[in-house]
GROMACS .gro file of C-alpha atoms in nm:
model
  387
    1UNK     CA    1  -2.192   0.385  -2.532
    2UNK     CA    2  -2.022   0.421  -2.194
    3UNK     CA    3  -1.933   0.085  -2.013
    4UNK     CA    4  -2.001   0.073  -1.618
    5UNK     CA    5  -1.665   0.046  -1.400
    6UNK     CA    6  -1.806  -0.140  -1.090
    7UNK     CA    7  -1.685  -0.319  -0.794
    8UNK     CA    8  -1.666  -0.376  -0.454
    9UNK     CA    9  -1.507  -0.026  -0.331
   10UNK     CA   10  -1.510   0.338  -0.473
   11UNK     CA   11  -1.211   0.512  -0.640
   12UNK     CA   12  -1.195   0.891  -0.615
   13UNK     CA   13  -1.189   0.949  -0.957
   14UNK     CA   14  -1.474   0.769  -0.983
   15UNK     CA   15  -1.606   1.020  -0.740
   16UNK     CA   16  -1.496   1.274  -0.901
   17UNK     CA   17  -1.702   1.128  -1.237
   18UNK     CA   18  -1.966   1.113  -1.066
   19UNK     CA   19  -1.952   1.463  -0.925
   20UNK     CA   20  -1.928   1.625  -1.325
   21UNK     CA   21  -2.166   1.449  -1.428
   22UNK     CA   22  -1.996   1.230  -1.668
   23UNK     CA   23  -2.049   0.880  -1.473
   24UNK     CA   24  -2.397   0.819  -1.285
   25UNK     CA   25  -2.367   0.615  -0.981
   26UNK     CA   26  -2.557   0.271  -0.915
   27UNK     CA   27  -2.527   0.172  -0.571
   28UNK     CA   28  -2.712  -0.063  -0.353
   29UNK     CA   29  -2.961   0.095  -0.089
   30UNK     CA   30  -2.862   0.054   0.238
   31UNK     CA   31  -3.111  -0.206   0.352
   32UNK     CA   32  -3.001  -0.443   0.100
   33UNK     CA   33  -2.626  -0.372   0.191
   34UNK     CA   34  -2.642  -0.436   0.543
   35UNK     CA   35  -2.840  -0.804   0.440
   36UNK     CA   36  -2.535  -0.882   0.240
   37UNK     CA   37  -2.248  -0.740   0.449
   38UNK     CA   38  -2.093  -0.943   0.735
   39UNK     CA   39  -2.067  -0.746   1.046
   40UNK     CA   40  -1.720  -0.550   1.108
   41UNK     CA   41  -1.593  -0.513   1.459
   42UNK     CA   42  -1.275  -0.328   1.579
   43UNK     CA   43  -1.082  -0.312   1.914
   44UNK     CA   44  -1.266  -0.088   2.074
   45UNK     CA   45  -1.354   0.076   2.442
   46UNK     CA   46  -1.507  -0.254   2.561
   47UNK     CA   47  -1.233  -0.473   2.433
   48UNK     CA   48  -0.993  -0.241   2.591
   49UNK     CA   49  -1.177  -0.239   2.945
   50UNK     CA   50  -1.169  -0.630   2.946
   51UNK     CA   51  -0.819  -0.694   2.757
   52UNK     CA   52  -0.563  -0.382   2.808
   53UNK     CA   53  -0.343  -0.518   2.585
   54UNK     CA   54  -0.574  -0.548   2.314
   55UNK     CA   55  -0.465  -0.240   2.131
   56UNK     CA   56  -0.109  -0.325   2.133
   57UNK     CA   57  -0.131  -0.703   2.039
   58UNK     CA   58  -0.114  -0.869   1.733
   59UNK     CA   59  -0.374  -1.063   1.785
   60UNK     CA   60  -0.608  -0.912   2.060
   61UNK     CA   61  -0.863  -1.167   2.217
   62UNK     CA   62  -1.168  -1.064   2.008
   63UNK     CA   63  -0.970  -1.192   1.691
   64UNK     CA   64  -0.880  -1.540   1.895
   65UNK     CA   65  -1.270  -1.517   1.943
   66UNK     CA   66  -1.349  -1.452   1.597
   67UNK     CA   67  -1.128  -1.694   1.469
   68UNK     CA   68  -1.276  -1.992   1.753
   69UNK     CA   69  -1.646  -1.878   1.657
   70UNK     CA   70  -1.605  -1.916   1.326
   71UNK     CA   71  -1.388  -2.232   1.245
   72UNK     CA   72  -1.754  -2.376   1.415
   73UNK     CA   73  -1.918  -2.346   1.115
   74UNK     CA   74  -1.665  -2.308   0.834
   75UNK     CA   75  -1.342  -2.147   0.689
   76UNK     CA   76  -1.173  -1.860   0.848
   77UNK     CA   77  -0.951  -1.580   0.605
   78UNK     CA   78  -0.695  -1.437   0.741
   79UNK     CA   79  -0.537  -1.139   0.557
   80UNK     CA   80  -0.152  -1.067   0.631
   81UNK     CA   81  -0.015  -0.739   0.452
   82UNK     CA   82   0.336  -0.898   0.405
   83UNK     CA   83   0.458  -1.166   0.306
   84UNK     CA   84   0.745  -1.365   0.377
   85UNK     CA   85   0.800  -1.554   0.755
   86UNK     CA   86   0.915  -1.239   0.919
   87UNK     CA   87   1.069  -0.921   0.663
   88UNK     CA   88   1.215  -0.690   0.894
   89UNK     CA   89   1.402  -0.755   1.194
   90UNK     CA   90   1.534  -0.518   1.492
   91UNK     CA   91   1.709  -0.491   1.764
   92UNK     CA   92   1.539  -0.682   2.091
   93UNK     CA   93   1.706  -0.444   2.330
   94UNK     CA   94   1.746  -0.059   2.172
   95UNK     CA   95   1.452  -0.139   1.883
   96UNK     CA   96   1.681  -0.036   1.569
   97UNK     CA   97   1.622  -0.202   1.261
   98UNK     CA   98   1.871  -0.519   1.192
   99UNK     CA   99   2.046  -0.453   0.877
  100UNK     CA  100   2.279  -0.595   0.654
  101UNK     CA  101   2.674  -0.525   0.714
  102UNK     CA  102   2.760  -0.491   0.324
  103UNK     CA  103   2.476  -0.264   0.160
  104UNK     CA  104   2.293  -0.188   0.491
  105UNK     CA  105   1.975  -0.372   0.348
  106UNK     CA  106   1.687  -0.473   0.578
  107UNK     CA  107   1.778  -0.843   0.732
  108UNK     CA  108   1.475  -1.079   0.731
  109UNK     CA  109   1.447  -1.429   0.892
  110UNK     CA  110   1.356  -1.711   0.659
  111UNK     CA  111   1.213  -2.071   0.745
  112UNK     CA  112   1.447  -2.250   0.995
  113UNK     CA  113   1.598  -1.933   1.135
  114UNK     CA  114   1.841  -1.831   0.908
  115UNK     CA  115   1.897  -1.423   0.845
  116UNK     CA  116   1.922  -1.284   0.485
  117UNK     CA  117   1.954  -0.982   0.342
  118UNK     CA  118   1.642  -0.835   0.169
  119UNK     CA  119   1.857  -0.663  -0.105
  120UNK     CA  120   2.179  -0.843  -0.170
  121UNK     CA  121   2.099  -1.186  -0.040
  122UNK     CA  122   2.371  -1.232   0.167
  123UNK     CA  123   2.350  -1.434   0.461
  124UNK     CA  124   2.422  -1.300   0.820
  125UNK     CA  125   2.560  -1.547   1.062
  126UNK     CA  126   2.683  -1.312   1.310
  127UNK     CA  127   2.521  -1.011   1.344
  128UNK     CA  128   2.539  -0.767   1.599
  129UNK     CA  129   2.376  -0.425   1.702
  130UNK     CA  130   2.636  -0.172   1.582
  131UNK     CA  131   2.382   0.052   1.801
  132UNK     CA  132   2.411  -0.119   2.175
  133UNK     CA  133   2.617  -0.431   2.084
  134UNK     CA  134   2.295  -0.645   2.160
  135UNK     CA  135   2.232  -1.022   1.986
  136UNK     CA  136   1.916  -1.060   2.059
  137UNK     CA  137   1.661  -0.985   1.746
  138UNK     CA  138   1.288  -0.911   1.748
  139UNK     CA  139   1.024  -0.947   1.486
  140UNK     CA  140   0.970  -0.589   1.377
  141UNK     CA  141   0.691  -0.707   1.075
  142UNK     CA  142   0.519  -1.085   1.073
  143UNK     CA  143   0.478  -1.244   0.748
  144UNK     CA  144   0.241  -1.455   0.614
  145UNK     CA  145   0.440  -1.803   0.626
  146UNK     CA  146   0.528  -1.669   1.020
  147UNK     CA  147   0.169  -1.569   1.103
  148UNK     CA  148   0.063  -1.920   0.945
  149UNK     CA  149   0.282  -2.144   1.168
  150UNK     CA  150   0.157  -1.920   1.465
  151UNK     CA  151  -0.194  -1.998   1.388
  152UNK     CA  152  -0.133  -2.357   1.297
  153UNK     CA  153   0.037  -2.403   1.653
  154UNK     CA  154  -0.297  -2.240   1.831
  155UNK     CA  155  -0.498  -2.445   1.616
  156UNK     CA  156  -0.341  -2.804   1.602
  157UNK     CA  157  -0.614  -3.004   1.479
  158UNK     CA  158  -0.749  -2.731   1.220
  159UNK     CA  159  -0.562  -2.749   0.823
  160UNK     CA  160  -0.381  -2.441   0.735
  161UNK     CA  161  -0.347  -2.339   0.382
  162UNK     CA  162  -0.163  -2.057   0.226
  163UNK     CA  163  -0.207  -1.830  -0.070
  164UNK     CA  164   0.043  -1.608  -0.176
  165UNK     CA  165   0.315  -1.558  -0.453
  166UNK     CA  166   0.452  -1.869  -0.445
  167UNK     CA  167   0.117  -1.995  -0.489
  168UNK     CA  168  -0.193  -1.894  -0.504
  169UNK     CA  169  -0.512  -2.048  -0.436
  170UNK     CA  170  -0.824  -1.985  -0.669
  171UNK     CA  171  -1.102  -2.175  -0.422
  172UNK     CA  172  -1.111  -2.337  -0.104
  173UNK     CA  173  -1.396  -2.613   0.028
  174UNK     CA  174  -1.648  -2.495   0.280
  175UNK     CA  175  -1.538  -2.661   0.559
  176UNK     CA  176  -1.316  -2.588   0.862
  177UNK     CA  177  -0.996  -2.416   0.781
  178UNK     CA  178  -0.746  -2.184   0.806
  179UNK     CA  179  -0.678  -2.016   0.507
  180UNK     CA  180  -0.383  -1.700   0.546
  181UNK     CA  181  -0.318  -1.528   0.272
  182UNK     CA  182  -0.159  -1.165   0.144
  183UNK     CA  183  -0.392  -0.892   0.014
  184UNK     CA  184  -0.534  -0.972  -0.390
  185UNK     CA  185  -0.455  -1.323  -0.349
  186UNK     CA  186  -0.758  -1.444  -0.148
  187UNK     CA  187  -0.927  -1.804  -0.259
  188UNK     CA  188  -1.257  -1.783  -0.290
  189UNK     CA  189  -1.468  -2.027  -0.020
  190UNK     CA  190  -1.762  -2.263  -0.110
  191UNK     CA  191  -2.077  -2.104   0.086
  192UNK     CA  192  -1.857  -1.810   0.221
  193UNK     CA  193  -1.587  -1.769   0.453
  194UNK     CA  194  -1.733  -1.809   0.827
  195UNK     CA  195  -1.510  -1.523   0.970
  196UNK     CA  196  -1.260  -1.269   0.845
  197UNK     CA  197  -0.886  -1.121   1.053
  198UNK     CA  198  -0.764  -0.819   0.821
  199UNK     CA  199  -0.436  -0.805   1.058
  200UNK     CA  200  -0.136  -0.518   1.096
  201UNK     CA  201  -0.353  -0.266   0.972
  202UNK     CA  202  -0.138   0.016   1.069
  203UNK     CA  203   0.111  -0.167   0.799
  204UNK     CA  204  -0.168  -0.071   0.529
  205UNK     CA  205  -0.257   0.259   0.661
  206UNK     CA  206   0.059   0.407   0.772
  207UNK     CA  207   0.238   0.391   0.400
  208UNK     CA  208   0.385   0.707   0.285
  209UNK     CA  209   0.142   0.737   0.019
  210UNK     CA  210  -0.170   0.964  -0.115
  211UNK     CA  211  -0.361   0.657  -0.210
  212UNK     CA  212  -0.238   0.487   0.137
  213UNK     CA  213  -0.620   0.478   0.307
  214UNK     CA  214  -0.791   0.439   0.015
  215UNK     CA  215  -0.584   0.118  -0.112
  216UNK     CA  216  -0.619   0.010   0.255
  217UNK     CA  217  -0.979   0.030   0.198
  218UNK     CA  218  -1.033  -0.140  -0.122
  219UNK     CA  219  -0.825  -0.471   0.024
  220UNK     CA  220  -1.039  -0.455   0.335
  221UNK     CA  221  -1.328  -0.430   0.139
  222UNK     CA  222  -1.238  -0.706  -0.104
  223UNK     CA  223  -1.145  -0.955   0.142
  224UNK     CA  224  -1.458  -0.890   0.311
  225UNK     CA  225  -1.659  -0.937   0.032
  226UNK     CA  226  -1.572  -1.352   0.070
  227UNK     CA  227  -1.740  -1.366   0.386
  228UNK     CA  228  -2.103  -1.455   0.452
  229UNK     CA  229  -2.367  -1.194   0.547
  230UNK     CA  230  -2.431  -1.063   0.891
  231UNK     CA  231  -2.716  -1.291   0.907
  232UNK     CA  232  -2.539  -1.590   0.858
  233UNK     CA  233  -2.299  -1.526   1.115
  234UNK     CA  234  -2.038  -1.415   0.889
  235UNK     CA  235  -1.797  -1.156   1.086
  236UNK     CA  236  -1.486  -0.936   1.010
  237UNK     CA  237  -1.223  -0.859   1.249
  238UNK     CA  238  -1.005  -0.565   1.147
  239UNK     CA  239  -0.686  -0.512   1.381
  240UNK     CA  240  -0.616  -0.138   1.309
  241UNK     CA  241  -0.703   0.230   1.495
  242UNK     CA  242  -1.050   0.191   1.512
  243UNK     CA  243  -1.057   0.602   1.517
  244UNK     CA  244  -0.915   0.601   1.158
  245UNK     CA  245  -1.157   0.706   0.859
  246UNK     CA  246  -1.126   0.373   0.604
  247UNK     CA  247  -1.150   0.202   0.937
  248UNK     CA  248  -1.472   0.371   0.995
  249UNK     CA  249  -1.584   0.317   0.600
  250UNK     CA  250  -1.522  -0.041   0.618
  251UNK     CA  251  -1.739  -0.066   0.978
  252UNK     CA  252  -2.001   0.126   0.784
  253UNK     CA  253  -1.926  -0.050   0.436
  254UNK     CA  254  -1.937   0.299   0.274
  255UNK     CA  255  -1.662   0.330   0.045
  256UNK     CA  256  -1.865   0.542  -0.123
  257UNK     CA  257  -1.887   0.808   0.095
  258UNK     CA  258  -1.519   0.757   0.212
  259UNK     CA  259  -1.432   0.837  -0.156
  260UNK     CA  260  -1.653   1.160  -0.167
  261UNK     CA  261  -1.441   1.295   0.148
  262UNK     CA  262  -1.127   1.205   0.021
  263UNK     CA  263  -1.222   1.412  -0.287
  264UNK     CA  264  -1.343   1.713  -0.090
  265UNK     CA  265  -1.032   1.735   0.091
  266UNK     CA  266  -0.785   1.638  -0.192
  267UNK     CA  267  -0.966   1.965  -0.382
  268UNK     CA  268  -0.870   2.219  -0.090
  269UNK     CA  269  -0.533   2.095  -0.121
  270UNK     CA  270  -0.460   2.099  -0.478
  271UNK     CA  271  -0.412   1.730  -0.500
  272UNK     CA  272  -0.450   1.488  -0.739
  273UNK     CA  273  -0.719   1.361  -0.934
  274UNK     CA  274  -0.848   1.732  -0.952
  275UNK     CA  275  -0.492   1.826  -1.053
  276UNK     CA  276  -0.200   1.672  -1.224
  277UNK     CA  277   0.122   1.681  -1.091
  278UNK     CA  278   0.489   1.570  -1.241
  279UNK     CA  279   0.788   1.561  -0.997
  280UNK     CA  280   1.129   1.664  -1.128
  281UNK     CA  281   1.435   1.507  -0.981
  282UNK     CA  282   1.805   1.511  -1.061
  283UNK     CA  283   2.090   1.752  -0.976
  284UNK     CA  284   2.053   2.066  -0.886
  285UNK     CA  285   2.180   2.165  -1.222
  286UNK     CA  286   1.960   1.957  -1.412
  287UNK     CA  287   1.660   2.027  -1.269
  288UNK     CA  288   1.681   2.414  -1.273
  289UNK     CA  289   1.804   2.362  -1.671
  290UNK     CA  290   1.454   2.139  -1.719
  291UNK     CA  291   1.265   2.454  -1.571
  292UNK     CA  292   1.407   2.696  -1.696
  293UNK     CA  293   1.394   2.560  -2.088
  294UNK     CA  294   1.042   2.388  -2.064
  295UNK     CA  295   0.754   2.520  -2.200
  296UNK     CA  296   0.466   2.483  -1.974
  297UNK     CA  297   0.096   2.577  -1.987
  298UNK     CA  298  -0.015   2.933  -1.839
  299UNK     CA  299  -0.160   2.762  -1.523
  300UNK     CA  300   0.140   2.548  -1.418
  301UNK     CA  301   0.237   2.616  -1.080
  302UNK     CA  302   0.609   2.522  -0.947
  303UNK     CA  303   0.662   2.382  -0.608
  304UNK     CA  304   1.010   2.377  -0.523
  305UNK     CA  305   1.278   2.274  -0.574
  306UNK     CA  306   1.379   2.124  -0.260
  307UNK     CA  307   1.657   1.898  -0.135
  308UNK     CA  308   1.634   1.502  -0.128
  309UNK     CA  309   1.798   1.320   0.137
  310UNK     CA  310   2.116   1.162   0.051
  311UNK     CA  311   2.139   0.781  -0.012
  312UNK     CA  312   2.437   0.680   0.259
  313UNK     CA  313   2.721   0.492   0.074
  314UNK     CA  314   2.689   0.127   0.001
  315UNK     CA  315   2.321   0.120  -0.047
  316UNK     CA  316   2.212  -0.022  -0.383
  317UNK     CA  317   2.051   0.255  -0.547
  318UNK     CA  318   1.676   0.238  -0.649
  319UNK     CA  319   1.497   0.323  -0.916
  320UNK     CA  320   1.443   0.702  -0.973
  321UNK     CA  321   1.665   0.776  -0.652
  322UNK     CA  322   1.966   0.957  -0.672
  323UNK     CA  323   2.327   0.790  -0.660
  324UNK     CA  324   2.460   0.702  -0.352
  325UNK     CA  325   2.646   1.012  -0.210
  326UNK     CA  326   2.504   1.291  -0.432
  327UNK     CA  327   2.269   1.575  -0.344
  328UNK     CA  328   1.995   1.572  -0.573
  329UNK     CA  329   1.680   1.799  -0.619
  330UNK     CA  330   1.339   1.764  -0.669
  331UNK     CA  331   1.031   2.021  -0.786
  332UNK     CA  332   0.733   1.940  -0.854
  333UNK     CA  333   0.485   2.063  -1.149
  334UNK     CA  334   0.075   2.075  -1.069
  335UNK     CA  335  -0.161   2.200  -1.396
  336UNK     CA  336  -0.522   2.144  -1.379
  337UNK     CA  337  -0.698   1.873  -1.539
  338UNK     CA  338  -0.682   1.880  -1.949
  339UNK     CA  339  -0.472   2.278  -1.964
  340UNK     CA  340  -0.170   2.070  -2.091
  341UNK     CA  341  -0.145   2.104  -2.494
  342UNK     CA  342  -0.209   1.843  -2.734
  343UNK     CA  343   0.070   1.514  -2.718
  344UNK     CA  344   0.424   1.571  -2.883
  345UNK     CA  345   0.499   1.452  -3.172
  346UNK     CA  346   0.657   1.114  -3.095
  347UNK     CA  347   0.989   1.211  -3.183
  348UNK     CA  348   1.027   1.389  -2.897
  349UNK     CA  349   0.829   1.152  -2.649
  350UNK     CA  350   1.136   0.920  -2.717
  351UNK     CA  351   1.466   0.909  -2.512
  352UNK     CA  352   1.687   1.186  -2.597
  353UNK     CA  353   2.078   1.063  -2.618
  354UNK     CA  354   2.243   1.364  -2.442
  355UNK     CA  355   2.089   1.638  -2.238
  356UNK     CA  356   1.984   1.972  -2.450
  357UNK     CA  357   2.112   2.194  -2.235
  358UNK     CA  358   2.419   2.054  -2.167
  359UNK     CA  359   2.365   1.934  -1.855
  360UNK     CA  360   2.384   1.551  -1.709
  361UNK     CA  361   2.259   1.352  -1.563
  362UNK     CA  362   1.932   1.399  -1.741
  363UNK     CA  363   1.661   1.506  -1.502
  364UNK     CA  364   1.404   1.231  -1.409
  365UNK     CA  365   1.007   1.336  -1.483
  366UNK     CA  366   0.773   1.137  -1.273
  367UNK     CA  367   0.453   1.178  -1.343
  368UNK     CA  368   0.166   1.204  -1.044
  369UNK     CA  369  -0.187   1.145  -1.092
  370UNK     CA  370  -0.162   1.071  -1.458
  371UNK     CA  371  -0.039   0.797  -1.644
  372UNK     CA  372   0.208   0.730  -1.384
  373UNK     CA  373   0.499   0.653  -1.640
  374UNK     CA  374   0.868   0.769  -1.618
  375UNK     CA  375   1.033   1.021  -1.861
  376UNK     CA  376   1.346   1.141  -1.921
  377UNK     CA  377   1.339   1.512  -1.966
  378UNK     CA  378   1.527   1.594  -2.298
  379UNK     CA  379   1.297   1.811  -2.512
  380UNK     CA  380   1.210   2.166  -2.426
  381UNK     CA  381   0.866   2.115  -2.455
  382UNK     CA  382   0.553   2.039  -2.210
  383UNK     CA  383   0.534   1.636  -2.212
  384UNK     CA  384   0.143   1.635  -2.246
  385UNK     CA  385   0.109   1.379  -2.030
  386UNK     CA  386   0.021   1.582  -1.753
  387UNK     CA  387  -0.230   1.793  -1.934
   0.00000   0.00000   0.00000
């Protein structure tokens, strides 16, 4: 017996199930979807024409609209990618990012003013642009708490509640609120949420990832979800390029077919989930010992390797990147789906204690479109997690 995997938005693997044959898809017919979606709007050519700063502002006047409309008859969400009061900081006059003057961390402003270090915690009570010599700091990202004091000032006699890590709501009442919160964490309303502000989409979109749009989809999509239909005058605001495709998905509220694209073009490349790839990173040494010893499948094609940048000194080092100072390597590994040989005995799935070939540090295998787990490359043999 095969169990269903539903919900709101569409993976690509589940796509790609669906296009084998394995999975059959059950789907609501468009009539009945566009009964039980609210209505999406973006910034778009008419906006612009009336408000010319609508495509550069925060908040552009349709979402002040939105947001006025809709605290008529109800709650209003508002979904803020980051949290925090404001996370990154820059420069107000040359635009560089503010940054800690021990481990070069990203400075963030906390309630009342004060500036902390997002990695070591220190606090910086006189900083300075080592760029222009300018004082002056500008919000560079708007958190949550921020974003919730802004809309509490706009919106004096309206409650504003908050749901995040600190807390997190489970339900809200149906009547007139403000309720920010950061993606996954969204109370659910009594009746529906009136309106809906997905802001700083270009935070969402714009993340050096494969899964970048189609995460950014599945959080629109979910928030969304808590509003009332169209015909109940339930609307969505999303502030993000209104040219971009899960921008266009979400207006359409066709994951679906956003997920059947991203599959089509994810197969011309060679990507994953229609391949599995492993990355291999350590010394230059290490990494050309791990290829040369391993035994991989017929198919396995090697990218690489190629040079990672080098972590400046003083920066805390994170995981899987290489010490500050040293010029590591990186190659990556893509087999097809289900040509890697059976798993390894689980002796050898376990953490070697030194290096076979002689070589340290160990190399660091980082799997892509599998399981997602870390390994440490010390047996000579084809992991099996990629296959």
């Amino acid at each position: 017996m095969r169990l269903p995997d539903g919900g709101w938005s569409s993976t690509v693997e589940g796509a790609q199930l669906v296009e084998s044959g394995w999975a059959r898809p059950l789907a609501a017919g468009r009539e009945q979807v566009r009964r039980a979606a609210p209505l999406v709007r973006t910034v778009g050519d008419q906006d612009l024409a009336r408000d010319e700063a609508a495509r550069a502002a925060r908040l552009p006047s349709l979402a002040w609209q939105a947001v006025r409309e809709g605290l008529r008859h109800g709650p209003v969400l508002v979904q803020v990618p980051r949290r925090g009061y404001v996370p990154r900081m820059a420069c107000a006059a040359c635009r560089a990012p503010a940054r800690c003057r021990h481990c070069s961390g990203p400075l963030e402003a906390r309630d009342g003013g004060a500036l902390w270090c997002g990695w070591c915690g220190r606090e910086e009570g006189a900083w300075h642009c080592p760029e222009c010599g300018g004082f002056r700091l500008r919000a560079q990202v708007v958190g949550a708490r921020r974003t919730a004091e802004e809309l509490g000032r706009a919106f004096p006699a309206v409650p504003v509640r908050t749901s995040g890590r600190e807390q997190v709501l489970d339900t809200v009442p149906g009547t007139p609120a403000l309720v920010v919160s950061t993606p996954g964490a969204e109370p659910v309303a009594e009746g529906g949420y009136a309106a809906a502000l997905l802001l700083d989409g270009w935070a969402m979109v714009g993340r050096p990832d494969l899964r970048a749009g189609e995460d950014a989809l599945r959080r629109w999509i979910a928030a969304a979800s808590l509003v009332r239909p169209q015909g109940d005058g339930g609307t969505v605001v999303v502030v993000a390029e209104p040219t971009l495709r899960p921008v266009q998905a979400l207006v359409r509220w066709d994951p679906v077919g956003h997920a059947v694209r991203e599959l089509s073009e994810r197969a011309e490349l060679g990507f994953p989930p229609v391949s599995r790839m492993a990355a291999v990173t350590g010394t230059g040494e290490a990494v050309a010992a791990f290829l040369g010893s391993v035994e991989l499948p017929p198919e396995a094609e090697v990218l690489g390797p190629v040079p990672l940048p080098v972590t400046p000194a003083g920066r805390p080092r994170r995981p899987g990147a290489p010490p500050p100072g040293e010029q590591w390597e990186r190659a990556l590994v893509r087999v097809p789906p289900g040509r890697g040989p059976p798993w390894p005995p689980r002796s050898r799935r376990r953490r070697p204690r030194g290096w076979r070939g002689g070589v340290r540090p160990h190399a660091v295998v980082r799997l892509h479109g599998g399981c997602g787990l870390t390994r440490w490359c010390g047996f000579t043999g084809w992991c099996g997690l990629a296959g």
